[in-house]
Tab-separated table of C-alpha atoms in Angstrom:
chain	number	residue	atom	x	y	z
A	24	ASN	CA	-2.234	37.113	-37.751
A	25	ALA	CA	-3.035	38.851	-41.351
A	26	GLU	CA	-1.768	35.409	-43.318
A	27	TYR	CA	-3.877	33.290	-41.205
A	28	MET	CA	-7.467	34.574	-41.547
A	29	GLY	CA	-8.909	33.045	-43.860
A	30	LYS	CA	-6.392	29.601	-44.271
A	31	PRO	CA	-7.739	26.599	-42.859
A	32	ARG	CA	-7.351	25.687	-39.418
A	33	PRO	CA	-3.961	23.885	-38.516
A	34	ARG	CA	-3.727	21.014	-35.809
A	35	ASN	CA	-1.911	22.704	-33.146
A	36	ARG	CA	-5.172	25.516	-32.863
A	37	LYS	CA	-4.855	26.083	-29.051
A	38	LEU	CA	-1.548	26.526	-29.257
A	39	LEU	CA	-2.128	29.467	-31.870
A	40	GLU	CA	-4.876	30.734	-30.028
A	41	ALA	CA	-2.779	31.004	-26.853
A	42	ALA	CA	-0.064	32.689	-28.611
A	43	HIS	CA	-2.960	35.322	-29.836
A	44	MET	CA	-3.925	35.731	-26.173
A	45	ALA	CA	-0.321	35.741	-25.324
A	46	ILE	CA	-0.380	38.879	-27.779
A	47	LEU	CA	-3.562	40.719	-26.801
A	48	GLU	CA	-3.364	39.916	-23.223
A	49	PRO	CA	-1.354	40.841	-20.208
A	50	VAL	CA	-1.556	37.173	-18.603
A	51	HIS	CA	0.006	34.983	-21.596
A	52	LEU	CA	2.083	33.041	-19.458
A	53	SER	CA	-1.496	32.026	-17.792
A	54	ALA	CA	-2.819	31.198	-21.456
A	55	MET	CA	-0.074	29.416	-22.285
A	56	SER	CA	0.175	27.389	-19.055
A	57	GLN	CA	-3.713	26.376	-19.937
A	58	VAL	CA	-2.786	24.736	-23.656
A	59	PHE	CA	0.019	22.831	-21.701
A	60	ARG	CA	-1.851	21.407	-19.466
A	61	ARG	CA	-3.932	20.053	-22.013
A	62	ARG	CA	-1.631	18.557	-24.101
A	63	PRO	CA	-0.512	15.100	-24.126
A	64	SER	CA	2.438	13.977	-22.334
A	65	ARG	CA	4.696	10.969	-21.477
A	66	ALA	CA	6.216	10.321	-18.279
A	67	ARG	CA	9.406	12.679	-17.293
A	68	ASP	CA	12.684	10.809	-17.717
A	69	PRO	CA	13.602	9.211	-14.149
A	70	VAL	CA	16.568	11.425	-14.302
A	71	ALA	CA	15.797	14.922	-15.390
A	72	ALA	CA	15.266	17.578	-12.853
A	73	PRO	CA	12.172	17.590	-10.531
A	74	MET	CA	9.132	19.528	-11.403
A	75	SER	CA	6.476	20.817	-8.952
A	76	ASP	CA	3.044	18.588	-9.236
A	77	GLY	CA	-0.298	18.781	-8.622
A	78	ASP	CA	-0.916	15.856	-5.828
A	79	ASP	CA	-4.598	13.830	-4.767
A	80	ASP	CA	-4.416	16.659	-2.068
A	81	GLY	CA	-2.975	19.533	-3.619
A	82	PRO	CA	-2.969	21.827	-6.529
A	83	ALA	CA	-3.336	20.977	-9.482
A	84	ALA	CA	-0.288	19.496	-11.868
A	85	VAL	CA	0.076	20.917	-14.806
A	86	VAL	CA	0.272	17.414	-17.122
A	87	PRO	CA	-2.850	15.974	-18.835
A	88	SER	CA	-6.086	15.027	-16.713
A	89	SER	CA	-7.070	10.999	-17.373
A	90	GLU	CA	-10.164	10.255	-18.873
A	91	PRO	CA	-13.158	11.116	-16.583
A	92	SER	CA	-14.665	7.655	-15.027
A	93	ALA	CA	-18.446	6.682	-15.470
A	94	LEU	CA	-18.831	7.544	-12.152
A	95	ASP	CA	-17.142	11.236	-13.227
A	96	ARG	CA	-19.455	11.809	-15.976
A	97	LEU	CA	-22.708	10.805	-14.024
A	98	MET	CA	-21.692	13.547	-10.842
A	99	ASP	CA	-21.427	16.263	-13.961
A	100	LYS	CA	-25.050	15.594	-14.060
A	101	LEU	CA	-25.923	16.064	-10.684
A	102	PRO	CA	-26.681	20.218	-9.886
A	103	LEU	CA	-23.810	19.364	-6.711
A	104	SER	CA	-20.687	21.916	-6.464
A	105	GLU	CA	-17.538	20.654	-7.616
A	106	ARG	CA	-16.267	20.337	-3.977
A	107	TRP	CA	-19.335	18.023	-3.379
A	108	LYS	CA	-19.187	16.041	-6.933
A	109	LYS	CA	-15.408	15.155	-5.447
A	110	TRP	CA	-17.152	13.897	-2.165
A	111	THR	CA	-19.638	12.149	-3.488
A	112	VAL	CA	-16.964	10.082	-5.677
A	113	ARG	CA	-14.738	9.434	-3.117
A	114	SER	CA	-17.817	8.353	-0.452
A	115	ILE	CA	-19.390	6.091	-3.530
A	116	THR	CA	-15.611	4.488	-4.189
A	117	CYS	CA	-14.895	3.914	-0.496
A	118	TRP	CA	-17.621	2.184	0.245
A	119	SER	CA	-17.173	-0.062	-2.657
A	120	MET	CA	-13.822	-0.877	-1.237
A	121	ILE	CA	-15.071	-1.616	1.952
A	122	TYR	CA	-17.525	-3.993	0.591
A	123	ILE	CA	-14.953	-5.721	-1.537
A	124	PHE	CA	-12.382	-6.153	1.699
A	125	TYR	CA	-15.213	-7.794	3.486
A	126	LEU	CA	-16.131	-10.356	0.799
A	127	ILE	CA	-12.156	-10.955	0.380
A	128	VAL	CA	-11.810	-11.268	4.384
A	129	SER	CA	-14.284	-13.926	4.443
A	130	PHE	CA	-13.213	-16.542	1.889
A	131	GLY	CA	-10.385	-16.325	4.436
A	132	PRO	CA	-6.453	-15.871	5.247
A	133	GLU	CA	-5.931	-17.986	1.501
A	134	ALA	CA	-8.186	-15.788	-0.414
A	135	VAL	CA	-6.123	-13.016	1.403
A	136	ALA	CA	-3.034	-14.137	0.411
A	137	CYS	CA	-3.572	-14.166	-3.383
A	138	CYS	CA	-4.946	-10.580	-3.345
A	139	VAL	CA	-2.649	-9.485	-1.761
A	140	CYS	CA	0.000	-11.138	-4.221
A	141	LEU	CA	-2.302	-9.258	-7.039
A	142	LEU	CA	-2.630	-6.242	-5.873
A	143	GLN	CA	1.317	-5.786	-5.515
A	144	LEU	CA	1.429	-6.469	-9.372
A	145	VAL	CA	-0.808	-3.848	-9.858
A	146	ALA	CA	0.841	-1.830	-7.172
A	147	PHE	CA	4.549	-2.408	-9.296
A	148	ASN	CA	2.869	-1.539	-12.614
A	149	GLU	CA	1.970	1.734	-11.371
A	150	VAL	CA	4.766	2.297	-9.675
A	151	VAL	CA	7.652	1.177	-12.288
A	152	SER	CA	5.460	3.109	-14.655
A	153	ILE	CA	5.946	6.745	-13.774
A	154	GLY	CA	9.878	6.686	-15.550
A	155	TYR	CA	8.298	4.818	-18.552
A	156	LEU	CA	9.649	6.994	-21.290
A	157	TRP	CA	7.811	5.664	-24.859
A	158	LYS	CA	10.654	8.121	-27.278
A	159	ASN	CA	13.759	5.453	-25.405
A	160	GLU	CA	11.560	1.928	-24.964
A	161	LYS	CA	10.865	1.269	-28.418
A	162	HIS	CA	14.976	1.068	-29.578
A	163	LEU	CA	14.954	-1.021	-26.385
A	164	PRO	CA	12.701	-3.987	-27.367
A	165	LEU	CA	11.836	-6.695	-24.232
A	166	PHE	CA	13.233	-3.873	-21.897
A	167	ARG	CA	10.195	-3.789	-19.738
A	168	VAL	CA	9.989	-7.467	-20.082
A	169	GLN	CA	13.477	-7.467	-17.765
A	170	GLN	CA	11.702	-5.356	-15.228
A	171	TRP	CA	8.475	-8.113	-14.693
A	172	TYR	CA	11.504	-10.832	-14.716
A	173	PHE	CA	12.964	-9.324	-11.795
A	174	LEU	CA	9.773	-8.881	-10.421
A	175	GLY	CA	9.121	-12.751	-11.129
A	176	VAL	CA	12.329	-13.292	-9.003
A	177	ALA	CA	11.340	-11.463	-6.239
A	178	PHE	CA	8.140	-13.157	-6.094
A	179	TYR	CA	9.678	-16.710	-6.241
A	180	GLY	CA	12.574	-15.554	-3.344
A	181	VAL	CA	9.695	-14.574	-1.113
A	182	TYR	CA	7.193	-17.240	-2.026
A	183	GLY	CA	8.686	-19.866	-3.736
A	184	ALA	CA	9.689	-22.024	-1.047
A	185	THR	CA	5.687	-21.399	0.847
A	186	ALA	CA	4.271	-22.242	-2.372
A	187	ALA	CA	6.127	-25.122	-3.551
A	188	ASP	CA	5.291	-26.783	0.174
A	189	TYR	CA	1.747	-26.490	-0.493
A	190	VAL	CA	1.565	-27.562	-3.552
A	191	ALA	CA	3.737	-30.532	-2.826
A	192	ARG	CA	0.818	-31.612	-0.493
A	193	VAL	CA	-0.879	-32.613	-3.029
A	194	VAL	CA	1.312	-33.491	-6.084
A	195	ARG	CA	5.093	-34.758	-5.789
A	196	VAL	CA	7.818	-31.383	-6.065
A	197	PRO	CA	11.332	-32.264	-7.025
A	198	GLY	CA	13.287	-32.447	-3.601
A	199	TRP	CA	16.261	-29.857	-4.958
A	200	LEU	CA	13.805	-27.684	-6.052
A	201	LEU	CA	12.198	-27.386	-2.217
A	202	ASN	CA	15.933	-28.059	-0.020
A	203	HIS	CA	17.494	-25.280	-2.718
A	204	HIS	CA	15.265	-22.717	-2.887
A	205	SER	CA	17.424	-19.474	-2.013
A	206	PHE	CA	20.711	-20.920	-4.285
A	207	ILE	CA	17.534	-21.439	-7.198
A	208	THR	CA	16.441	-17.715	-6.055
A	209	PHE	CA	20.123	-16.183	-6.445
A	210	SER	CA	20.410	-17.849	-9.897
A	211	LEU	CA	17.803	-16.487	-11.602
A	212	TYR	CA	18.662	-13.078	-10.387
A	213	CYS	CA	21.876	-13.470	-11.933
A	214	ILE	CA	20.412	-14.587	-15.411
A	215	GLY	CA	18.391	-11.149	-15.847
A	216	PHE	CA	21.559	-9.292	-14.273
A	217	VAL	CA	23.988	-10.757	-17.248
A	218	MET	CA	20.322	-10.133	-19.765
A	219	PHE	CA	20.402	-6.546	-18.668
A	220	VAL	CA	24.313	-5.706	-18.909
A	221	VAL	CA	23.977	-7.145	-22.493
A	222	SER	CA	21.035	-5.095	-23.347
A	223	LEU	CA	22.341	-1.741	-22.882
A	224	ARG	CA	22.429	0.391	-25.496
A	225	GLU	CA	24.976	3.350	-25.996
A	226	SER	CA	23.068	6.357	-26.323
A	227	TYR	CA	20.862	4.890	-23.538
A	228	TYR	CA	23.174	4.044	-20.656
A	229	LYS	CA	21.894	6.750	-18.927
A	230	TYR	CA	17.890	5.488	-19.281
A	231	GLN	CA	18.761	1.919	-18.685
A	232	LEU	CA	20.953	2.301	-15.748
A	233	ALA	CA	17.681	5.016	-14.018
A	234	GLN	CA	15.523	2.338	-14.939
A	235	PHE	CA	17.179	-1.032	-13.838
A	236	GLY	CA	17.939	1.367	-10.305
A	237	TRP	CA	14.003	2.029	-10.118
A	238	THR	CA	12.463	-0.860	-11.412
A	239	HIS	CA	15.166	-2.716	-7.914
A	240	MET	CA	13.670	0.071	-5.873
A	241	SER	CA	9.896	-0.061	-7.273
A	242	ILE	CA	10.704	-4.035	-5.863
A	243	LEU	CA	11.655	-3.067	-2.793
A	244	LEU	CA	8.733	-0.773	-1.687
A	245	VAL	CA	6.248	-2.795	-3.191
A	246	ILE	CA	7.343	-6.573	-2.146
A	247	LEU	CA	9.158	-5.508	1.573
A	248	PRO	CA	5.792	-4.656	2.987
A	249	ASN	CA	3.813	-6.831	1.982
A	250	ILE	CA	6.324	-9.395	3.136
A	251	PHE	CA	5.175	-8.061	6.974
A	252	VAL	CA	1.403	-8.395	5.106
A	253	ILE	CA	1.952	-12.414	4.695
A	254	GLN	CA	3.497	-12.549	8.457
A	255	ASN	CA	0.399	-10.792	9.641
A	256	LEU	CA	-1.570	-12.423	8.482
A	257	PHE	CA	-0.795	-16.057	9.548
A	258	ALA	CA	-0.239	-15.081	12.796
A	259	GLY	CA	-3.755	-14.803	12.893
A	260	MET	CA	-6.588	-12.317	10.703
A	261	PHE	CA	-6.597	-10.306	13.679
A	262	TRP	CA	-3.483	-9.295	13.237
A	263	PHE	CA	-3.847	-8.132	9.478
A	264	LEU	CA	-7.781	-6.687	10.020
A	265	LEU	CA	-5.954	-4.387	12.936
A	266	PRO	CA	-3.825	-2.118	10.842
A	267	SER	CA	-5.932	-2.652	7.910
A	268	THR	CA	-8.614	-0.714	9.390
A	269	LEU	CA	-6.690	1.547	11.288
A	270	ILE	CA	-5.373	2.911	8.266
A	271	PHE	CA	-9.374	2.644	6.833
A	272	ALA	CA	-10.463	5.035	9.332
A	273	ASN	CA	-7.394	7.529	10.009
A	274	ASP	CA	-7.575	8.351	6.261
A	275	ILE	CA	-11.775	8.332	6.255
A	276	MET	CA	-11.848	10.937	9.143
A	277	ALA	CA	-8.793	12.685	8.764
A	278	TYR	CA	-10.617	13.618	5.416
A	279	ILE	CA	-14.317	14.172	6.852
A	280	PHE	CA	-12.232	16.885	9.717
A	281	GLY	CA	-10.278	18.568	6.928
A	282	PHE	CA	-13.290	18.581	4.414
A	283	HIS	CA	-15.410	20.617	7.149
A	284	PHE	CA	-12.728	21.912	9.653
A	285	GLY	CA	-9.558	21.892	7.613
A	286	LYS	CA	-7.840	25.358	7.474
A	287	THR	CA	-4.085	25.217	8.669
A	288	PRO	CA	-1.986	23.226	6.670
A	289	LEU	CA	0.259	20.116	7.633
A	290	ILE	CA	2.542	19.981	5.196
A	291	GLN	CA	4.045	21.505	2.311
A	292	LEU	CA	4.510	17.728	0.423
A	293	SER	CA	0.267	17.613	0.774
A	294	PRO	CA	-0.435	21.033	0.694
A	295	LYS	CA	-4.488	19.927	1.478
A	296	LYS	CA	-3.335	18.441	4.397
A	297	THR	CA	-4.283	20.031	7.091
A	298	TRP	CA	-3.526	20.170	10.970
A	299	GLU	CA	-7.539	19.774	11.922
A	300	GLY	CA	-7.549	16.568	9.607
A	301	PHE	CA	-4.552	15.015	11.356
A	302	VAL	CA	-5.778	15.493	14.767
A	303	GLY	CA	-9.279	14.704	14.075
A	304	GLY	CA	-7.933	11.821	12.494
A	305	GLY	CA	-5.890	10.383	14.975
A	306	LEU	CA	-8.314	10.625	17.586
A	307	SER	CA	-10.624	8.868	16.065
A	308	THR	CA	-8.283	6.186	15.042
A	309	LEU	CA	-7.862	5.747	18.953
A	310	VAL	CA	-11.555	5.241	19.140
A	311	TRP	CA	-11.419	3.010	16.295
A	312	GLY	CA	-8.413	1.004	17.931
A	313	TRP	CA	-9.918	0.541	21.156
A	314	TRP	CA	-13.122	-0.761	20.108
A	315	PHE	CA	-12.173	-2.842	17.197
A	316	ALA	CA	-10.069	-4.902	18.765
A	317	GLY	CA	-12.136	-5.888	21.983
A	318	LEU	CA	-14.986	-6.248	18.924
A	319	LEU	CA	-12.896	-8.936	17.794
A	320	ALA	CA	-10.988	-10.032	20.513
A	321	SER	CA	-14.971	-10.892	22.552
A	322	ASN	CA	-16.074	-12.692	19.312
A	323	GLY	CA	-13.015	-15.118	18.976
A	324	ILE	CA	-12.683	-13.537	14.989
A	325	GLY	CA	-9.126	-14.297	13.777
A	326	LEU	CA	-7.384	-14.957	16.966
A	327	CYS	CA	-5.875	-18.060	15.821
A	328	PRO	CA	-2.645	-18.702	13.736
A	329	ASN	CA	-2.592	-19.784	10.514
A	330	GLY	CA	-6.452	-19.817	9.641
A	331	ALA	CA	-7.554	-22.538	12.248
A	332	SER	CA	-10.479	-22.442	14.070
A	333	THR	CA	-8.865	-23.187	17.660
A	334	CYS	CA	-6.159	-23.266	19.060
A	335	THR	CA	-4.771	-22.362	22.895
A	336	LEU	CA	-5.292	-18.368	22.966
A	337	ASN	CA	-2.666	-15.916	23.377
A	338	PRO	CA	-3.097	-14.244	26.983
A	339	VAL	CA	-3.755	-10.801	25.389
A	340	PHE	CA	-6.978	-12.074	23.924
A	341	GLU	CA	-8.321	-13.208	27.835
A	342	LEU	CA	-9.882	-10.489	30.022
A	343	THR	CA	-7.825	-9.137	32.643
A	344	PRO	CA	-8.567	-6.885	35.466
A	345	TYR	CA	-6.895	-3.229	35.828
A	346	GLU	CA	-6.608	-1.120	38.327
A	347	LEU	CA	-8.292	2.281	38.270
A	348	PRO	CA	-7.179	5.379	40.086
A	349	HIS	CA	-10.569	6.353	41.058
A	350	LYS	CA	-14.214	5.247	41.799
A	351	ALA	CA	-15.488	7.862	39.342
A	352	LEU	CA	-14.044	6.154	36.213
A	353	VAL	CA	-15.053	2.390	36.967
A	354	SER	CA	-19.118	4.047	37.575
A	355	VAL	CA	-18.202	5.474	33.846
A	356	CYS	CA	-16.971	2.189	32.758
A	357	ALA	CA	-20.141	0.461	34.035
A	358	ALA	CA	-22.124	2.831	32.375
A	359	LEU	CA	-19.719	1.872	29.456
A	360	GLY	CA	-21.111	-1.677	29.140
A	361	TYR	CA	-17.371	-2.747	30.871
A	362	ARG	CA	-17.269	-5.451	32.957
A	363	VAL	CA	-16.434	-3.608	37.115
A	364	THR	CA	-15.127	-4.416	39.941
A	365	THR	CA	-15.359	-2.270	43.289
A	366	SER	CA	-11.540	-0.482	41.882
A	367	ALA	CA	-10.839	-1.918	38.711
A	368	VAL	CA	-12.086	-2.874	35.057
A	369	TYR	CA	-11.917	-6.023	32.965
A	370	VAL	CA	-10.241	-4.829	28.936
A	371	TYR	CA	-8.757	-7.271	27.194
A	372	PRO	CA	-4.866	-6.316	26.836
A	373	VAL	CA	-4.743	-6.571	23.037
A	374	GLN	CA	-6.572	-3.481	23.766
A	375	LEU	CA	-3.820	-1.590	24.731
A	376	ASP	CA	-1.987	-2.889	21.920
A	377	ALA	CA	-4.256	-1.966	19.478
A	378	LEU	CA	-3.952	1.854	21.008
A	379	ALA	CA	0.119	1.818	20.567
A	380	LEU	CA	-0.589	0.921	16.892
A	381	ALA	CA	-3.386	3.107	16.390
A	382	VAL	CA	-0.714	6.226	18.077
A	383	PHE	CA	1.704	5.051	15.285
A	384	ALA	CA	-0.785	4.655	12.365
A	385	SER	CA	-2.605	7.994	13.470
A	386	VAL	CA	1.147	9.409	13.863
A	387	VAL	CA	3.704	8.222	11.729
A	388	ALA	CA	2.468	6.121	8.916
A	389	PRO	CA	0.561	9.040	7.120
A	390	PHE	CA	4.591	10.120	6.372
A	391	GLY	CA	4.270	7.171	4.027
A	392	GLY	CA	1.880	9.152	1.804
A	393	PHE	CA	3.779	12.299	2.252
A	394	PHE	CA	6.363	10.249	0.593
A	395	ALA	CA	4.328	9.059	-1.647
A	396	SER	CA	3.265	12.873	-2.913
A	397	GLY	CA	7.010	13.652	-2.659
A	398	VAL	CA	7.211	11.000	-5.457
A	399	LYS	CA	4.603	12.107	-7.652
A	400	ARG	CA	5.999	15.684	-6.956
A	401	ALA	CA	9.822	14.627	-8.351
A	402	TYR	CA	7.252	13.011	-11.624
A	403	ASN	CA	4.822	15.331	-11.882
A	404	LEU	CA	1.990	13.511	-11.661
A	405	LYS	CA	-1.294	14.043	-10.140
A	406	ASP	CA	-1.844	10.169	-9.112
A	407	PHE	CA	-0.371	6.769	-9.711
A	408	GLY	CA	-3.123	5.866	-11.335
A	409	SER	CA	-6.835	6.004	-12.356
A	410	MET	CA	-8.042	2.642	-10.865
A	411	LEU	CA	-9.877	3.834	-8.368
A	412	PRO	CA	-12.353	7.316	-8.977
A	413	GLY	CA	-11.633	10.089	-6.650
A	414	HIS	CA	-8.746	8.426	-5.481
A	415	GLY	CA	-6.224	7.807	-8.240
A	416	GLY	CA	-4.744	4.935	-8.066
A	417	LEU	CA	-3.925	1.803	-5.791
A	418	THR	CA	-0.769	3.111	-4.838
A	419	ASP	CA	-2.391	6.244	-3.924
A	420	ARG	CA	-4.397	3.696	-1.404
A	421	VAL	CA	-2.103	1.967	0.344
A	422	ASP	CA	1.134	3.583	1.073
A	423	CYS	CA	0.213	4.067	4.531
A	424	GLN	CA	-0.340	0.502	4.464
A	425	PHE	CA	3.282	-0.507	3.992
A	426	LEU	CA	4.318	1.148	7.116
A	427	ALA	CA	1.298	-0.111	9.739
A	428	ALA	CA	1.903	-3.680	8.196
A	429	ALA	CA	5.837	-3.375	9.008
A	430	CYS	CA	4.829	-2.140	12.647
A	431	THR	CA	2.313	-4.408	13.505
A	432	TYR	CA	4.761	-7.134	12.988
A	433	PHE	CA	7.601	-6.010	14.672
A	434	TYR	CA	5.149	-5.255	17.880
A	435	TYR	CA	3.730	-8.526	17.624
A	436	LYS	CA	7.299	-10.017	17.363
A	437	SER	CA	8.769	-8.360	19.900
A	438	PHE	CA	5.705	-7.720	22.624
A	439	VAL	CA	2.870	-10.408	21.590
A	440	GLN	CA	4.007	-13.619	19.840
A	441	GLN	CA	5.198	-16.785	21.550
A	442	LEU	CA	6.732	-19.822	21.155
A	443	ASP	CA	4.399	-21.907	18.517
A	444	ILE	CA	4.798	-25.487	19.581
A	445	GLU	CA	2.546	-26.772	16.724
A	446	PHE	CA	4.810	-24.518	14.188
A	447	ILE	CA	7.884	-26.433	15.973
A	448	ALA	CA	6.162	-29.472	15.339
A	449	ASN	CA	5.775	-29.163	11.944
A	450	ILE	CA	9.070	-28.650	11.110
A	451	ILE	CA	10.272	-31.817	12.923
A	452	THR	CA	7.914	-33.935	10.988
A	453	LYS	CA	9.807	-32.687	7.808
A	454	LEU	CA	12.927	-33.793	8.895
A	455	SER	CA	14.286	-37.521	7.814
A	456	ALA	CA	13.813	-40.446	9.858
A	457	GLU	CA	17.118	-39.995	11.160
A	458	ASP	CA	16.804	-36.838	11.989
A	459	ARG	CA	13.632	-36.871	13.673
A	460	SER	CA	15.093	-39.708	15.653
A	461	ARG	CA	18.076	-37.400	16.713
A	462	VAL	CA	15.875	-34.100	17.873
A	463	CYS	CA	13.516	-36.719	20.027
A	464	SER	CA	16.780	-37.968	21.584
A	465	ARG	CA	17.961	-34.666	22.675
A	466	VAL	CA	14.283	-32.998	23.841
A	467	GLY	CA	14.102	-36.510	25.840
A	468	ALA	CA	18.099	-35.111	27.172
A	469	LEU	CA	16.410	-32.436	27.698
A	470	CYS	CA	13.262	-32.834	29.992
A	471	SER	CA	15.179	-35.171	31.452
A	472	GLY	CA	17.319	-32.830	33.090
A	473	HIS	CA	20.837	-33.835	31.441
């Protein structure tokens, strides 16, 4: 210390100050942690040992915080406690997202599908970047390009045939592009695989193979659930809006109940999640699911598949009488504005389906968020990104949506979907004249009982 006095301060001033505190104070570990918490660092090697992290719903991570947003800087000027500043930031961002969601939905299923594809790109970038190490990447030129190449192949495999079919209505598309889509996808993947093997470099095998596996896992986590989102969307906007808003409602109400009443921790992965928020959010989601499904069904919003304005409605969207066990319940339903008879109430069957999906969104879907918390904890991250002030990255907001979309898809296929004659007719129109003649002959024979 005597030698240090009088000399220019070095660049690592904070480190020396912490060392000085460690000598003079007994709380030296705390002092050192304050320094390292502010030091910039790269993402951890995906094959390194896990470290504890701070989650958005857990204690602060020992990693540098991202640059504060303009909204955060504005909140710093307000005379509010830190707790209420976070509440305000999250609320403003939340209402902004709801408004943007409403605008996108108002443009129809095509706009929503395009937006979902764009969001997949953002989510993939957030997820695949958590294992990024510049000290290795600088010796591996175009290695990141390979990751995006595999994502492009996945996009082509999932959406290529549908996109080509839409384009073929406007311009002429080569027949082989439509007829051999699966083989083209496989060939493109093989090219990428060969490129990866050729790019392997000594001393970086472990890192490259870990990144190769993580790239495929990221594609699986991002692409697969969104296949269900697109399928739900074209089954009818209803089946996209319902699960999406169920997750919105559960997230918002769980946060509100947890913020005001939360005392009992729910799960170790997310220490700030509480039983009070979990139960309050679940009950609120049941109420929302019942009301919102009835609202859409009664106003005929999003009930027809493929964005059609008119169609033969599925019976689940038709008012149906349900017998009640007690006349007091009939009186309660009448007071709530439901159409009733002497012993029954008229509701839409899809409202019961909405309750089933709401139970899933309240009980099972949150584990998608807990899984994301586990990933962040493994990589010592607070959030996947900083795109949304107060919420973190996009992946932090859609982690539960993935499970909800998959559940809605399989539930719809198993219990709601009916045979779509228009879909079958559309397939027949794409056949050659000879094949159409054979199909018509076969259908005629079936209709005549032969």
